[in-house]
Amino acid sequence: MKLPSVFLASLCVTMLSLPTCGVDFFVAPDGANVPPYNLWSTAATNIQDAIDAAAKGDTVWVTNGIYAFGGKAPSQDLLSRVMVSKPLSVRSVNGPAFTVIQGARDPSTTNGPLAVRCAWLTDGASLSGFTLTGGATASSGLQKGHGGGVAGYSTNAIVDNCVIRDNVAQFSGGGAYRVSLTNCWLINNSCPLPASAFGGGADSCGLKNCVLTGNSAYSGGGGAASCILRNCAITRNSAGLQGGGANNSTLLNCTLAGNRVTGSIVGGGGAAGCRLTNCIVYANFFASPSTANQNGCTMSFCCSSPLPAGLGNIQDDPQLVGDFHISASSPCRGAGTNTVLTGNDIDGQSWASSPSIGCDEWLPDAVIAGQPRTTITGFPVTLSVALTVAGQEPIAIWWNKDGSVLDDTPHYSSAHTTNLVVNNLGPADSGVYLAIASNAFGMATSAVVHVTLHCVDPGSATPASPYLDWSSAASTIQDAVDAAAPGDFVLVTNGTYATGGIAIAGDLTNRIVISKPVLVTSVNGPAFTSIVGEADPVTTNGPLALRCVWLGDGATLSGFTISGGATRNSGDIGTLQSGGGVWATSTNATVSRCIISNNSASYGGGGYSVLLHRCRIWNNTAQSGGGASLAMLVNSLVQTNSARYGGGVDNATLVNCTIMYNYASGSDGGAHLSTVRNCIIYYNRAGSFSGTTPGSNGAFPTFGTIAFTCIPTVWPGTGLIASDPQIVDALHLTSGSPCIGAGSSAYSSGTDIDGEPWKNPPSMGCKEFYPADFVGPLAVRLYSLWPAVVERGQVFLWAQLDGAATHVAWDFGDGTQLTNVSQLVDWHGWTNAGDYVVTFTAYNQDYPNGVSTTLPMHVLVTVPPTLVNSALSGTNFSFTFLGQPGAWYVVEQTTNLIPSSVWQTVGTVVSDGSPLQAIDRNATDPMRFYRVRRQ
């Protein structure tokens, strides 16, 4: 909406509380762009042009739109989309929901020479009412690497009523650096690299009445570092080393909850090295409970546990409502000191004379304790719009769409609760949603939620941008993504999407590029909707390969099968050789409810640097990190991958994941250099076992930190078990599984891979145990690694099971039987030669007598290995011998055969019955003797 300049001039006096107002300048995407831009009819189309035309004390008014071009660079700094280099005001007409300043990432490195910050402000400049998103910084330089969203000359630069989200910085201040922020939301900003990475949300800033959530920093201060914060909520942020919420900061009347430190060295999930007064620091996470909330902090009149030293501190549960509001019975009410109070609480309500601890003062008036947030669930797609309310009960809720009150219908559910459900989401559901909460003491209106849907149908006959209904649907996903604005939804109907592509970095083409924070979801799920890449026909990973998906920060992909992708086998490791299925700029990009299969890469065959949520990842291959390299996986299933290091994952954070049947040609078949919580890591394979026995996952010596996880060998950690997880169909736990209820609720969130809620405590792995799941038909098939095995050898056996089984049983035909185990037998051997029949049986509530299948196994008589040939080339001596399937052979050498001779191991190998080659690369002695010995 464009407002007349007379009205705006009056509004300027009112909003700024100034006796006079300077000249007004105007910006609109469809303006005539005629200098000096002092009328709406001649408005600039570029914010920077209007700023350059204005003088000290003037105001630049910006109407609705996405401003994603133009910019300017301060001296010795990088390009900023908007540079306010003089003390003037830049204001949106209708607020951050309607007005976006969008920066840019360097397409090769995120932070780099082609990055664009969203905004830069000098002393006395102010920016009000915008969403700042997609900004990044340079990768070097004193000032160039700070403040991906906004940076200032000092904290005399003012940012007010802005949403700063999905920005990234090389060094510090992913969202904001060296400015003053008031009434702002800082969401999902990050400093992801290990180069002085502090302050994922803000660094060196003053913040008042702000919310910092979902931000992250590699080192410290996931929410804020080196800041002064008043009346702020700091929730769900993370840091790698210290201060998941805040680090080295001063906090007054703040609430820190749900923050975490992911490493295991320093701690302070809520705060580290901070000075806190009147603050709640509760329900934060770290490996050590004693420093989960705070470490090395000075505290007074604070609520935290264990009870911190200091005047007026308490340790009782603060009874939070939503992320940061308090309940009527909270022990924090009236427990603070009024010596540090400024202004009103985070809701704009007055502080009591004896104030509450935290950022919220409890009053009976109805308030919106958590603004509406959208969630996509189910197939067909269901949209949930949920908020949190606080105040004196009872509180009535009304949801509105486009100004009309909604009631319960088959299409709308729970229309008078805090969680509106829109069933079978479709184009008609585009619109503006908001909620009204009311009680006897007052009424509150939520922020608006804009739902804009763009449609994709591969068979569309009449595509027409912006593809707002099925009759004008795009025929490719990329066209709809390109037409979408940040925050929009793209609905994709059934089909295989295997054409087109964009090269975003170098010459590697990506089938789909989602470079902005939009959500792309299939209508009916991964069984019906596929994105297919392409392998190099000669080398798989090579010059003709094509990756499936590239994701920018804040982008979300849900409900697809992602398969057939591959990468280069040379060039930049990060952008060209990694993530054959999915590659992302950081773990602020999300893949949920997807099947990621049969992809290949040099690093991270399935995915690279991406958050994977409730996914099934199987049969991907890589040289390093077969499943997902440098990735965070939540509620995910990772299986049947291949890699040199980390067959399942490499340098990952895994929460409630099941990692099985992965393979690494080198070591660490399950997970490599990873942080692991609430997981099952079992039955993975590696080419070298790092001194462990055959059948090891080959992963554990290189875990980062591990807790509440089922693994074959218990390593140092909390809540670990080493028993067979008793998992069937690579997903469901049997009724006797030791993993049921063995996880920690501190790490679980949302639902499991099937959309069912986690219990308290939750199960390990990606699937919660519900007895009602175990009904319906069962079908079983049985497989062996080799059709024959030598006596006393070992063979790998597994069953494929369709359906949900309560438990399974094995009978190996030699008198050995196993019950209450998994669908996979790590290794089994028979003592005597002969023919045996292996029987596998699965049971559930509908088949109490079980459904069985059999597999014949031929067990061979042991014969000595037969030498085939040998050769010497320099210091490399090699020879080939015939082994028998299932036998482990040790190749040894010595320099003499006298009785005191010492045999040294050259290598150990398991045979599949084909010729085996042994190589001694240090054959430097005049004479050497070799022998092959069966283990």
Short mmCIF file of C-alpha atoms in Angstrom, two decimals, residues 422-721:
data_model
loop_
_atom_site.label_atom_id
_atom_site.label_comp_id
_atom_site.label_asym_id
_atom_site.label_seq_id
_atom_site.Cartn_x
_atom_site.Cartn_y
_atom_site.Cartn_z
CA VAL A 422 -5.30 -26.62 7.43
CA ASN A 423 -5.95 -30.04 5.89
CA ASN A 424 -5.10 -30.94 2.27
CA LEU A 425 -3.19 -27.71 1.69
CA GLY A 426 -3.86 -26.19 -1.71
CA PRO A 427 -3.69 -22.93 -3.67
CA ALA A 428 -6.92 -21.61 -2.12
CA ASP A 429 -5.15 -21.55 1.24
CA SER A 430 -2.85 -18.73 0.21
CA GLY A 431 -3.55 -15.65 2.28
CA VAL A 432 -2.90 -13.77 5.50
CA TYR A 433 -3.46 -15.58 8.81
CA LEU A 434 -3.50 -14.10 12.31
CA ALA A 435 -4.86 -15.00 15.72
CA ILE A 436 -6.69 -13.02 18.38
CA ALA A 437 -6.38 -14.04 22.03
CA SER A 438 -8.83 -12.64 24.53
CA ASN A 439 -9.64 -12.96 28.23
CA ALA A 440 -11.43 -10.87 30.87
CA PHE A 441 -8.42 -8.55 31.19
CA GLY A 442 -7.60 -7.74 27.60
CA MET A 443 -7.06 -8.80 24.01
CA ALA A 444 -3.91 -9.43 21.98
CA THR A 445 -3.41 -9.85 18.24
CA SER A 446 -0.62 -11.96 16.83
CA ALA A 447 1.75 -11.07 14.07
CA VAL A 448 0.46 -11.95 10.62
CA VAL A 449 1.54 -15.07 8.76
CA HIS A 450 1.67 -14.79 4.99
CA VAL A 451 1.03 -18.08 3.20
CA THR A 452 1.76 -17.85 -0.52
CA LEU A 453 1.66 -21.08 -2.50
CA HIS A 454 3.23 -21.72 -5.91
CA CYS A 455 2.24 -24.90 -7.75
CA VAL A 456 4.28 -27.41 -9.77
CA ASP A 457 2.87 -30.13 -12.04
CA PRO A 458 5.13 -31.86 -14.58
CA GLY A 459 2.16 -32.22 -16.91
CA SER A 460 1.08 -28.57 -16.77
CA ALA A 461 -0.15 -27.43 -20.19
CA THR A 462 -0.45 -23.70 -19.46
CA PRO A 463 2.27 -22.62 -17.00
CA ALA A 464 2.06 -18.95 -16.09
CA SER A 465 4.22 -17.21 -13.51
CA PRO A 466 3.87 -16.84 -10.53
CA TYR A 467 2.08 -20.25 -10.75
CA LEU A 468 -0.51 -19.53 -8.03
CA ASP A 469 -2.95 -22.34 -8.88
CA TRP A 470 -2.95 -25.75 -10.52
CA SER A 471 -4.30 -24.43 -13.82
CA SER A 472 -1.23 -22.20 -14.22
CA ALA A 473 1.24 -24.50 -12.44
CA ALA A 474 4.90 -24.52 -13.38
CA SER A 475 6.13 -27.64 -15.15
CA THR A 476 9.50 -27.59 -13.34
CA ILE A 477 10.32 -27.09 -9.68
CA GLN A 478 13.00 -24.55 -10.55
CA ASP A 479 10.55 -22.20 -12.29
CA ALA A 480 8.30 -22.10 -9.22
CA VAL A 481 11.26 -21.59 -6.86
CA ASP A 482 12.46 -18.68 -9.00
CA ALA A 483 9.00 -17.08 -8.80
CA ALA A 484 8.71 -17.49 -5.03
CA ALA A 485 9.62 -14.87 -2.43
CA PRO A 486 11.31 -15.61 0.91
CA GLY A 487 8.85 -17.36 3.19
CA ASP A 488 6.70 -18.73 0.36
CA PHE A 489 5.68 -22.37 -0.16
CA VAL A 490 6.14 -24.41 -3.33
CA LEU A 491 3.70 -27.35 -3.73
CA VAL A 492 4.91 -30.13 -6.03
CA THR A 493 2.56 -32.82 -7.26
CA ASN A 494 3.43 -36.38 -8.28
CA GLY A 495 6.12 -37.02 -10.87
CA THR A 496 9.78 -37.53 -11.64
CA TYR A 497 11.73 -34.29 -12.02
CA ALA A 498 14.83 -35.17 -14.04
CA THR A 499 15.38 -32.30 -16.49
CA GLY A 500 17.03 -28.90 -16.39
CA GLY A 501 19.58 -27.60 -13.95
CA ILE A 502 21.71 -24.67 -12.78
CA ALA A 503 25.43 -24.42 -12.08
CA ILE A 504 25.72 -22.37 -8.89
CA ALA A 505 29.45 -22.92 -8.21
CA GLY A 506 31.98 -23.85 -10.86
CA ASP A 507 30.66 -26.04 -13.66
CA LEU A 508 28.73 -28.61 -11.57
CA THR A 509 25.07 -28.49 -12.50
CA ASN A 510 22.36 -28.91 -9.84
CA ARG A 511 18.96 -30.22 -10.85
CA ILE A 512 17.27 -27.87 -8.36
CA VAL A 513 18.71 -24.72 -6.73
CA ILE A 514 16.79 -23.23 -3.80
CA SER A 515 18.86 -20.17 -2.97
CA LYS A 516 16.37 -18.37 -0.71
CA PRO A 517 14.38 -19.26 2.42
CA VAL A 518 11.38 -20.95 0.83
CA LEU A 519 9.81 -24.33 1.62
CA VAL A 520 9.45 -26.78 -1.26
CA THR A 521 7.22 -29.76 -0.44
CA SER A 522 5.67 -32.59 -2.38
CA VAL A 523 1.93 -33.10 -2.08
CA ASN A 524 1.92 -36.87 -1.58
CA GLY A 525 5.39 -37.76 -0.32
CA PRO A 526 8.59 -39.43 -1.49
CA ALA A 527 6.86 -42.56 -2.82
CA PHE A 528 5.26 -40.43 -5.54
CA THR A 529 7.67 -37.54 -6.15
CA SER A 530 11.33 -37.77 -7.19
CA ILE A 531 14.21 -35.45 -7.99
CA VAL A 532 16.77 -37.33 -10.09
CA GLY A 533 20.33 -36.24 -10.78
CA GLU A 534 22.81 -37.87 -13.13
CA ALA A 535 26.05 -39.80 -12.77
CA ASP A 536 28.96 -39.52 -15.16
CA PRO A 537 28.42 -42.55 -17.45
CA VAL A 538 32.11 -43.52 -17.26
CA THR A 539 33.37 -42.54 -13.80
CA THR A 540 30.14 -41.88 -11.80
CA ASN A 541 31.73 -38.80 -10.23
CA GLY A 542 33.22 -36.86 -13.11
CA PRO A 543 32.82 -34.08 -15.67
CA LEU A 544 29.35 -35.21 -16.82
CA ALA A 545 27.84 -35.72 -13.36
CA LEU A 546 24.89 -33.67 -12.08
CA ARG A 547 23.92 -33.10 -8.41
CA CYS A 548 20.27 -33.33 -7.34
CA VAL A 549 19.73 -30.36 -5.01
CA TRP A 550 21.60 -27.23 -3.87
CA LEU A 551 20.17 -25.40 -0.83
CA GLY A 552 20.86 -21.92 0.51
CA ASP A 553 20.45 -20.84 4.14
CA GLY A 554 16.86 -21.09 5.34
CA ALA A 555 15.74 -23.24 2.41
CA THR A 556 13.66 -26.34 3.19
CA LEU A 557 12.93 -29.40 1.03
CA SER A 558 10.34 -31.93 2.20
CA GLY A 559 8.80 -35.15 0.93
CA PHE A 560 10.93 -36.23 -2.04
CA THR A 561 13.01 -39.17 -3.19
CA ILE A 562 16.39 -37.69 -4.08
CA SER A 563 18.43 -40.11 -6.18
CA GLY A 564 20.96 -40.56 -8.94
CA GLY A 565 23.02 -37.46 -8.19
CA ALA A 566 26.81 -37.26 -8.39
CA THR A 567 29.65 -34.74 -8.27
CA ARG A 568 33.00 -33.93 -9.79
CA ASN A 569 35.98 -36.06 -8.84
CA SER A 570 38.38 -33.09 -8.86
CA GLY A 571 38.30 -29.38 -8.11
CA ASP A 572 37.09 -27.63 -4.96
CA ILE A 573 36.26 -30.26 -2.33
CA GLY A 574 33.50 -28.26 -0.67
CA THR A 575 31.44 -27.14 -3.65
CA LEU A 576 32.34 -29.51 -6.50
CA GLN A 577 33.17 -32.88 -4.92
CA SER A 578 30.66 -33.02 -2.04
CA GLY A 579 26.99 -33.90 -1.62
CA GLY A 580 25.80 -35.86 -4.64
CA GLY A 581 22.24 -35.87 -3.34
CA VAL A 582 22.04 -32.58 -1.46
CA TRP A 583 24.56 -29.79 -0.89
CA ALA A 584 23.84 -26.84 1.40
CA THR A 585 25.58 -23.63 2.35
CA SER A 586 25.14 -24.53 6.04
CA THR A 587 22.97 -26.55 8.41
CA ASN A 588 20.45 -23.69 8.37
CA ALA A 589 19.15 -25.49 5.27
CA THR A 590 16.79 -28.39 5.99
CA VAL A 591 15.79 -31.61 4.26
CA SER A 592 12.88 -33.40 5.94
CA ARG A 593 10.86 -36.56 5.35
CA CYS A 594 12.91 -37.45 2.28
CA ILE A 595 14.44 -40.64 0.90
CA ILE A 596 18.02 -39.95 -0.23
CA SER A 597 19.34 -42.94 -2.16
CA ASN A 598 21.82 -44.03 -4.82
CA ASN A 599 23.78 -40.81 -4.95
CA SER A 600 27.56 -40.51 -5.15
CA ALA A 601 30.21 -37.95 -4.27
CA SER A 602 33.85 -37.71 -3.32
CA TYR A 603 32.64 -36.47 0.08
CA GLY A 604 29.14 -36.96 1.49
CA GLY A 605 27.41 -39.05 -1.15
CA GLY A 606 23.94 -38.42 0.24
CA GLY A 607 24.32 -34.93 1.61
CA TYR A 608 26.84 -32.28 2.63
CA SER A 609 26.48 -29.51 5.23
CA VAL A 610 22.72 -29.88 5.60
CA LEU A 611 20.23 -30.50 8.40
CA LEU A 612 18.44 -33.78 7.65
CA HIS A 613 15.23 -34.28 9.59
CA ARG A 614 13.18 -37.51 9.55
CA CYS A 615 14.92 -38.79 6.42
CA ARG A 616 15.92 -42.20 5.09
CA ILE A 617 19.37 -42.15 3.54
CA TRP A 618 20.56 -45.36 1.88
CA ASN A 619 22.81 -46.79 -0.81
CA ASN A 620 24.82 -43.61 -1.37
CA THR A 621 28.58 -43.81 -2.00
CA ALA A 622 31.56 -41.57 -1.36
CA GLN A 623 35.27 -41.49 -0.69
CA SER A 624 34.63 -39.63 2.58
CA GLY A 625 31.31 -39.34 4.39
CA GLY A 626 29.03 -41.64 2.42
CA GLY A 627 25.74 -40.63 3.97
CA ALA A 628 26.21 -36.96 4.76
CA SER A 629 29.43 -35.05 5.32
CA LEU A 630 29.59 -32.00 7.59
CA ALA A 631 25.87 -32.49 8.19
CA MET A 632 23.41 -32.31 11.05
CA LEU A 633 20.82 -35.09 10.96
CA VAL A 634 17.75 -35.07 13.21
CA ASN A 635 15.23 -37.95 13.41
CA SER A 636 16.87 -39.54 10.34
CA LEU A 637 17.62 -43.04 9.03
CA VAL A 638 21.06 -43.47 7.42
CA GLN A 639 21.74 -46.84 5.79
CA THR A 640 23.67 -48.68 3.09
CA ASN A 641 26.20 -45.95 2.23
CA SER A 642 29.84 -46.39 1.17
CA ALA A 643 32.83 -44.20 1.95
CA ARG A 644 36.54 -44.04 2.69
CA TYR A 645 35.91 -42.38 6.06
CA GLY A 646 32.52 -42.21 7.76
CA GLY A 647 30.40 -44.53 5.66
CA GLY A 648 27.25 -43.12 7.24
CA VAL A 649 28.30 -39.58 8.14
CA ASP A 650 31.40 -37.45 8.45
CA ASN A 651 31.88 -34.42 10.74
CA ALA A 652 28.18 -34.54 11.56
CA THR A 653 25.80 -33.83 14.41
CA LEU A 654 23.26 -36.63 14.71
CA VAL A 655 20.18 -36.59 16.94
CA ASN A 656 17.72 -39.51 17.04
CA CYS A 657 19.25 -41.16 13.98
CA THR A 658 19.56 -44.79 12.94
CA ILE A 659 22.87 -45.46 11.18
CA MET A 660 23.05 -49.01 9.81
CA TYR A 661 24.49 -50.95 6.85
CA ASN A 662 26.94 -48.22 5.84
CA TYR A 663 30.37 -48.99 4.42
CA ALA A 664 33.68 -47.13 4.35
CA SER A 665 36.56 -48.36 2.25
CA GLY A 666 38.98 -46.90 4.79
CA SER A 667 37.69 -46.64 8.37
CA ASP A 668 34.73 -45.39 10.38
CA GLY A 669 31.90 -47.16 8.57
CA GLY A 670 29.17 -45.64 10.72
CA ALA A 671 30.20 -42.10 11.65
CA HIS A 672 33.42 -40.12 11.43
CA LEU A 673 34.32 -37.17 13.70
CA SER A 674 30.68 -36.68 14.68
CA THR A 675 28.59 -35.48 17.59
CA VAL A 676 25.98 -38.13 18.36
CA ARG A 677 22.87 -38.04 20.58
CA ASN A 678 20.00 -40.55 20.96
CA CYS A 679 21.22 -42.68 18.06
CA ILE A 680 21.63 -46.29 16.96
CA ILE A 681 24.94 -46.98 15.20
CA TYR A 682 25.16 -50.67 14.41
CA TYR A 683 26.03 -53.14 11.63
CA ASN A 684 28.20 -50.75 9.66
CA ARG A 685 31.34 -51.86 7.76
CA ALA A 686 34.80 -50.49 7.08
CA GLY A 687 37.78 -51.67 5.06
CA SER A 688 40.17 -51.14 7.98
CA PHE A 689 39.01 -51.74 11.50
CA SER A 690 41.48 -49.62 13.48
CA GLY A 691 42.44 -52.61 15.61
CA THR A 692 38.87 -53.73 16.30
CA THR A 693 37.39 -57.13 15.48
CA PRO A 694 35.68 -58.09 12.20
CA GLY A 695 32.18 -56.66 12.06
CA SER A 696 33.05 -53.46 13.90
CA ASN A 697 31.44 -50.22 12.86
CA GLY A 698 35.00 -48.91 12.62
CA ALA A 699 33.84 -45.52 13.80
CA PHE A 700 34.13 -44.90 17.45
CA PRO A 701 37.74 -43.79 18.02
CA THR A 702 37.00 -40.66 16.00
CA PHE A 703 33.64 -39.63 17.43
CA GLY A 704 33.52 -36.02 18.57
CA THR A 705 31.15 -36.61 21.51
CA ILE A 706 28.57 -39.33 22.00
CA ALA A 707 25.69 -39.76 24.44
CA PHE A 708 22.55 -41.89 24.83
CA THR A 709 23.49 -44.08 21.88
CA CYS A 710 23.46 -47.80 21.05
CA ILE A 711 26.86 -48.91 19.68
CA PRO A 712 28.65 -52.30 19.54
CA THR A 713 31.54 -51.17 21.74
CA VAL A 714 30.99 -48.72 24.60
CA TRP A 715 33.29 -45.71 24.42
CA PRO A 716 33.44 -42.88 26.99
CA GLY A 717 30.11 -41.11 27.11
CA THR A 718 26.80 -40.79 28.94
CA GLY A 719 23.93 -43.27 28.56
CA LEU A 720 25.63 -45.64 26.11
CA ILE A 721 24.57 -49.27 25.56
#
